[in-house]
Tab-separated table of C-alpha atoms in Angstrom:
chain	number	residue	atom	x	y	z
A	16	MET	CA	-18.697	10.705	11.290
A	17	LEU	CA	-19.088	14.076	12.969
A	18	PHE	CA	-16.484	15.528	10.568
A	19	LEU	CA	-18.383	14.168	7.557
A	20	LYS	CA	-21.679	15.672	8.756
A	21	THR	CA	-19.994	19.006	9.379
A	22	PHE	CA	-18.422	18.965	5.895
A	23	LEU	CA	-21.724	18.134	4.209
A	24	LEU	CA	-23.498	20.846	6.171
A	25	LEU	CA	-20.904	23.445	5.183
A	26	PHE	CA	-21.030	22.295	1.546
A	27	PHE	CA	-24.827	22.657	1.551
A	28	PHE	CA	-24.748	26.244	2.793
A	29	ILE	CA	-21.905	27.232	0.450
A	30	ALA	CA	-23.290	25.557	-2.676
A	31	LYS	CA	-26.884	26.688	-2.148
A	32	PRO	CA	-26.216	30.449	-2.582
A	33	LEU	CA	-24.141	29.729	-5.709
A	34	ALA	CA	-26.941	27.667	-7.221
A	35	ALA	CA	-29.476	30.322	-6.249
A	36	LEU	CA	-27.365	33.014	-7.884
A	37	GLU	CA	-27.184	30.983	-11.102
A	38	THR	CA	-30.958	30.505	-11.034
A	39	ARG	CA	-31.621	34.219	-10.461
A	40	GLN	CA	-29.436	35.143	-13.392
A	41	GLY	CA	-31.314	32.634	-15.539
A	42	TRP	CA	-28.297	30.889	-17.043
A	43	GLU	CA	-28.621	27.236	-18.047
A	44	LEU	CA	-25.720	24.954	-18.929
A	45	ALA	CA	-25.895	24.168	-22.658
A	46	LYS	CA	-22.539	22.511	-23.415
A	47	GLN	CA	-19.323	21.592	-21.607
A	48	GLU	CA	-16.563	20.123	-23.742
A	49	LYS	CA	-12.838	20.575	-24.483
A	50	GLY	CA	-12.407	22.953	-21.548
A	51	ILE	CA	-15.169	25.231	-22.844
A	52	THR	CA	-18.406	25.857	-20.955
A	53	VAL	CA	-21.414	27.420	-22.689
A	54	TYR	CA	-24.491	28.782	-20.936
A	55	THR	CA	-27.666	30.238	-22.446
A	56	ARG	CA	-30.546	32.211	-21.009
A	57	LYS	CA	-33.837	33.531	-22.319
A	58	LEU	CA	-34.543	37.257	-22.559
A	59	ALA	CA	-37.933	38.899	-22.311
A	60	ASN	CA	-37.510	41.102	-25.386
A	61	SER	CA	-36.267	38.465	-27.855
A	62	ASN	CA	-36.953	34.981	-29.201
A	63	TYR	CA	-33.202	34.413	-29.376
A	64	PRO	CA	-31.355	33.356	-26.193
A	65	GLU	CA	-28.246	35.094	-24.953
A	66	PHE	CA	-25.072	33.009	-24.617
A	67	ARG	CA	-22.048	33.078	-22.370
A	68	GLY	CA	-18.937	31.038	-23.195
A	69	GLU	CA	-16.084	30.537	-20.743
A	70	MET	CA	-12.631	28.994	-20.988
A	71	ASN	CA	-9.003	29.428	-19.978
A	72	ILE	CA	-6.492	30.155	-22.719
A	73	ASP	CA	-2.717	30.456	-22.745
A	74	ALA	CA	-1.944	33.547	-24.801
A	75	ASN	CA	-0.167	36.861	-24.708
A	76	ILE	CA	-2.855	39.450	-23.975
A	77	ASP	CA	-1.675	41.896	-26.654
A	78	GLU	CA	-1.645	39.146	-29.280
A	79	LEU	CA	-5.082	37.930	-28.187
A	80	LEU	CA	-6.646	41.391	-28.375
A	81	ALA	CA	-5.028	42.002	-31.766
A	82	PHE	CA	-6.279	38.671	-33.111
A	83	ILE	CA	-9.860	39.297	-31.990
A	84	ASP	CA	-9.748	42.752	-33.599
A	85	ASN	CA	-8.147	41.595	-36.882
A	86	ASP	CA	-10.834	41.753	-39.563
A	87	GLU	CA	-8.873	39.515	-41.946
A	88	ASN	CA	-9.125	36.576	-39.514
A	89	CYS	CA	-12.886	36.632	-38.991
A	90	ALA	CA	-13.976	33.961	-41.471
A	91	ASN	CA	-11.279	31.576	-40.218
A	92	TRP	CA	-12.458	31.283	-36.636
A	93	ARG	CA	-15.728	33.071	-35.875
A	94	TYR	CA	-18.828	30.940	-36.312
A	95	LYS	CA	-20.688	31.711	-39.582
A	96	CYS	CA	-18.586	34.832	-40.248
A	97	ILE	CA	-18.383	35.719	-43.952
A	98	LYS	CA	-16.348	38.891	-43.546
A	99	MET	CA	-15.542	41.654	-41.108
A	100	ILE	CA	-14.458	45.230	-41.795
A	101	ASN	CA	-12.852	47.559	-39.270
A	102	LEU	CA	-14.297	51.007	-39.850
A	103	SER	CA	-13.074	54.280	-38.392
A	104	ASP	CA	-13.699	55.401	-34.797
A	105	ASN	CA	-13.761	51.781	-33.514
A	106	TYR	CA	-16.851	50.737	-35.468
A	107	ILE	CA	-17.006	47.185	-36.812
A	108	TYR	CA	-19.038	45.755	-39.693
A	109	ARG	CA	-19.544	41.986	-39.671
A	110	LEU	CA	-21.491	39.856	-42.137
A	111	SER	CA	-22.685	36.394	-41.072
A	112	ASN	CA	-24.251	33.489	-42.920
A	113	LEU	CA	-27.852	32.522	-42.247
A	114	PRO	CA	-29.324	29.284	-43.660
A	115	TRP	CA	-31.529	29.342	-46.748
A	116	PRO	CA	-34.108	30.730	-47.345
A	117	PHE	CA	-33.099	33.622	-45.082
A	118	SER	CA	-30.863	36.502	-46.129
A	119	ASN	CA	-27.424	36.866	-44.586
A	120	ARG	CA	-27.270	39.146	-41.569
A	121	TYR	CA	-24.880	41.971	-40.753
A	122	THR	CA	-24.175	44.005	-37.677
A	123	VAL	CA	-22.473	47.350	-37.153
A	124	MET	CA	-21.031	47.530	-33.655
A	125	LYS	CA	-19.260	50.160	-31.644
A	126	SER	CA	-16.267	48.536	-29.945
A	127	ILE	CA	-14.880	49.977	-26.722
A	128	THR	CA	-11.899	48.400	-24.942
A	129	TYR	CA	-10.944	49.303	-21.402
A	130	PHE	CA	-8.704	47.909	-18.674
A	131	ASP	CA	-9.714	47.507	-15.030
A	132	GLN	CA	-6.463	47.743	-13.086
A	133	GLN	CA	-8.036	46.658	-9.808
A	134	LYS	CA	-9.501	43.467	-11.286
A	135	ASN	CA	-6.605	43.030	-13.736
A	136	CYS	CA	-8.888	42.415	-16.696
A	137	TYR	CA	-9.699	43.788	-20.133
A	138	THR	CA	-13.247	44.249	-21.415
A	139	VAL	CA	-14.155	44.683	-25.071
A	140	LYS	CA	-17.734	45.974	-25.135
A	141	LEU	CA	-19.716	45.570	-28.374
A	142	THR	CA	-22.915	47.510	-29.070
A	143	ASN	CA	-25.008	47.103	-32.202
A	144	ILE	CA	-26.254	50.377	-33.713
A	145	LYS	CA	-28.959	50.650	-36.363
A	146	ARG	CA	-27.690	51.722	-39.754
A	147	SER	CA	-29.902	54.810	-39.846
A	148	GLN	CA	-28.591	55.949	-36.442
A	149	LEU	CA	-24.902	55.710	-37.334
A	150	PRO	CA	-22.807	58.826	-37.910
A	151	GLN	CA	-22.775	59.807	-41.570
A	152	THR	CA	-19.026	59.210	-41.769
A	153	ILE	CA	-19.597	55.579	-40.749
A	154	GLN	CA	-22.585	55.067	-43.057
A	155	THR	CA	-20.484	56.026	-46.064
A	156	GLN	CA	-17.945	53.288	-45.196
A	157	LEU	CA	-20.519	50.488	-45.090
A	158	PRO	CA	-21.042	48.026	-47.939
A	159	THR	CA	-24.392	48.394	-49.667
A	160	ALA	CA	-27.113	46.387	-47.951
A	161	LYS	CA	-28.275	44.643	-51.178
A	162	ASP	CA	-29.955	41.386	-50.096
A	163	THR	CA	-28.587	41.436	-46.528
A	164	VAL	CA	-30.460	42.427	-43.370
A	165	GLN	CA	-29.121	44.104	-40.244
A	166	MET	CA	-29.355	42.163	-36.997
A	167	ARG	CA	-32.043	43.368	-34.628
A	168	TYR	CA	-29.648	42.937	-31.691
A	169	SER	CA	-25.959	42.071	-31.496
A	170	ASP	CA	-24.612	43.220	-28.164
A	171	GLY	CA	-22.148	41.788	-25.669
A	172	TYR	CA	-18.543	41.724	-24.605
A	173	TRP	CA	-15.249	39.898	-24.276
A	174	LEU	CA	-13.886	39.734	-20.725
A	175	LEU	CA	-10.209	38.778	-20.412
A	176	LYS	CA	-8.965	38.326	-16.848
A	177	LEU	CA	-5.197	38.054	-16.549
A	178	ALA	CA	-3.362	35.639	-14.271
A	179	PRO	CA	-0.851	37.393	-11.985
A	180	THR	CA	2.230	35.397	-13.058
A	181	ASP	CA	1.813	33.827	-16.519
A	182	ASN	CA	-0.047	34.103	-19.834
A	183	ASN	CA	-3.096	32.141	-18.679
A	184	ILE	CA	-6.259	34.145	-19.287
A	185	GLN	CA	-9.774	33.509	-17.967
A	186	LEU	CA	-11.908	34.360	-20.983
A	187	THR	CA	-15.634	35.092	-21.077
A	188	TYR	CA	-17.460	35.726	-24.343
A	189	GLN	CA	-21.052	36.878	-23.865
A	190	MET	CA	-23.394	37.990	-26.634
A	191	HIS	CA	-27.044	38.402	-27.468
A	192	GLY	CA	-27.768	38.261	-31.175
A	193	ASP	CA	-31.245	38.504	-32.704
A	194	ALA	CA	-31.424	37.879	-36.445
A	195	ASP	CA	-35.064	39.048	-36.583
A	196	ALA	CA	-36.026	35.832	-38.392
A	197	THR	CA	-38.416	33.042	-37.428
A	198	LEU	CA	-36.295	29.895	-37.170
A	199	PRO	CA	-37.213	26.523	-35.647
A	200	SER	CA	-36.411	26.617	-31.924
A	201	GLU	CA	-34.038	23.636	-32.204
A	202	LEU	CA	-32.084	25.322	-34.988
A	203	THR	CA	-31.989	28.600	-33.065
A	204	GLN	CA	-30.641	26.915	-29.909
A	205	LEU	CA	-28.012	24.985	-31.883
A	206	GLY	CA	-26.850	28.140	-33.642
A	207	ILE	CA	-26.614	30.075	-30.387
A	208	VAL	CA	-24.558	27.357	-28.676
A	209	ASN	CA	-22.293	26.960	-31.716
A	210	SER	CA	-21.751	30.716	-31.870
A	211	ALA	CA	-20.005	30.436	-28.531
A	212	PHE	CA	-18.471	26.959	-28.673
A	213	VAL	CA	-17.136	26.897	-32.242
A	214	THR	CA	-15.766	30.429	-31.942
A	215	LEU	CA	-13.948	29.730	-28.665
A	216	ASN	CA	-12.706	26.331	-29.791
A	217	ASN	CA	-11.205	27.829	-32.953
A	218	LEU	CA	-9.649	30.610	-30.889
A	219	LYS	CA	-8.055	28.070	-28.558
A	220	LYS	CA	-6.791	26.003	-31.521
A	221	HIS	CA	-5.136	29.059	-33.045
A	222	PHE	CA	-3.167	29.954	-29.925
A	223	THR	CA	-2.285	26.315	-29.281
A	224	GLN	CA	-0.674	26.259	-32.731
A	225	VAL	CA	1.058	29.587	-32.117
A	226	ASP	CA	2.634	28.244	-28.898
A	227	ARG	CA	4.160	25.255	-30.676
């Protein structure tokens, strides 16, 4: 009995700071299925929540980074992706579908990949840059805007933490996208959660098939 009380007391003091940390950061669990966990949180400067998706994946790190960067694959696995174009100097153009009657949205992101040797992890940082603020050499490579609209925000990162002995990777995909459109809150929340879950689930399916 004394052991049980001691265990419960220790659990209380260990779990409480973790819960408090989660509350301070503002993340709320949105979906947990198929080994994928999705959190969302509200931001003060946007009507669109930020998402964070987490999972473990068995993959070769070089193949995983190459697959994420491959513009020809985008429509096959990224949620609502119509097309992606790798521009020069690590800029990326990506066009995504938005439901009628809204115009499709695009983003132009600067992609920076770096490796933290101490933490044994790769980070791919993505920063959306307004079309008018892009270098002229990048602007000339962009498709014409026509009836599409640039995302107000589209910023985040991929975090890929390597296991010390095998190809298991702890993957975090965190993004904040703001389409600058007034959508019903239920539709907005569903789209945000699917952006993480569908994308990660398709990524896991691809590398499961590759391993076979």
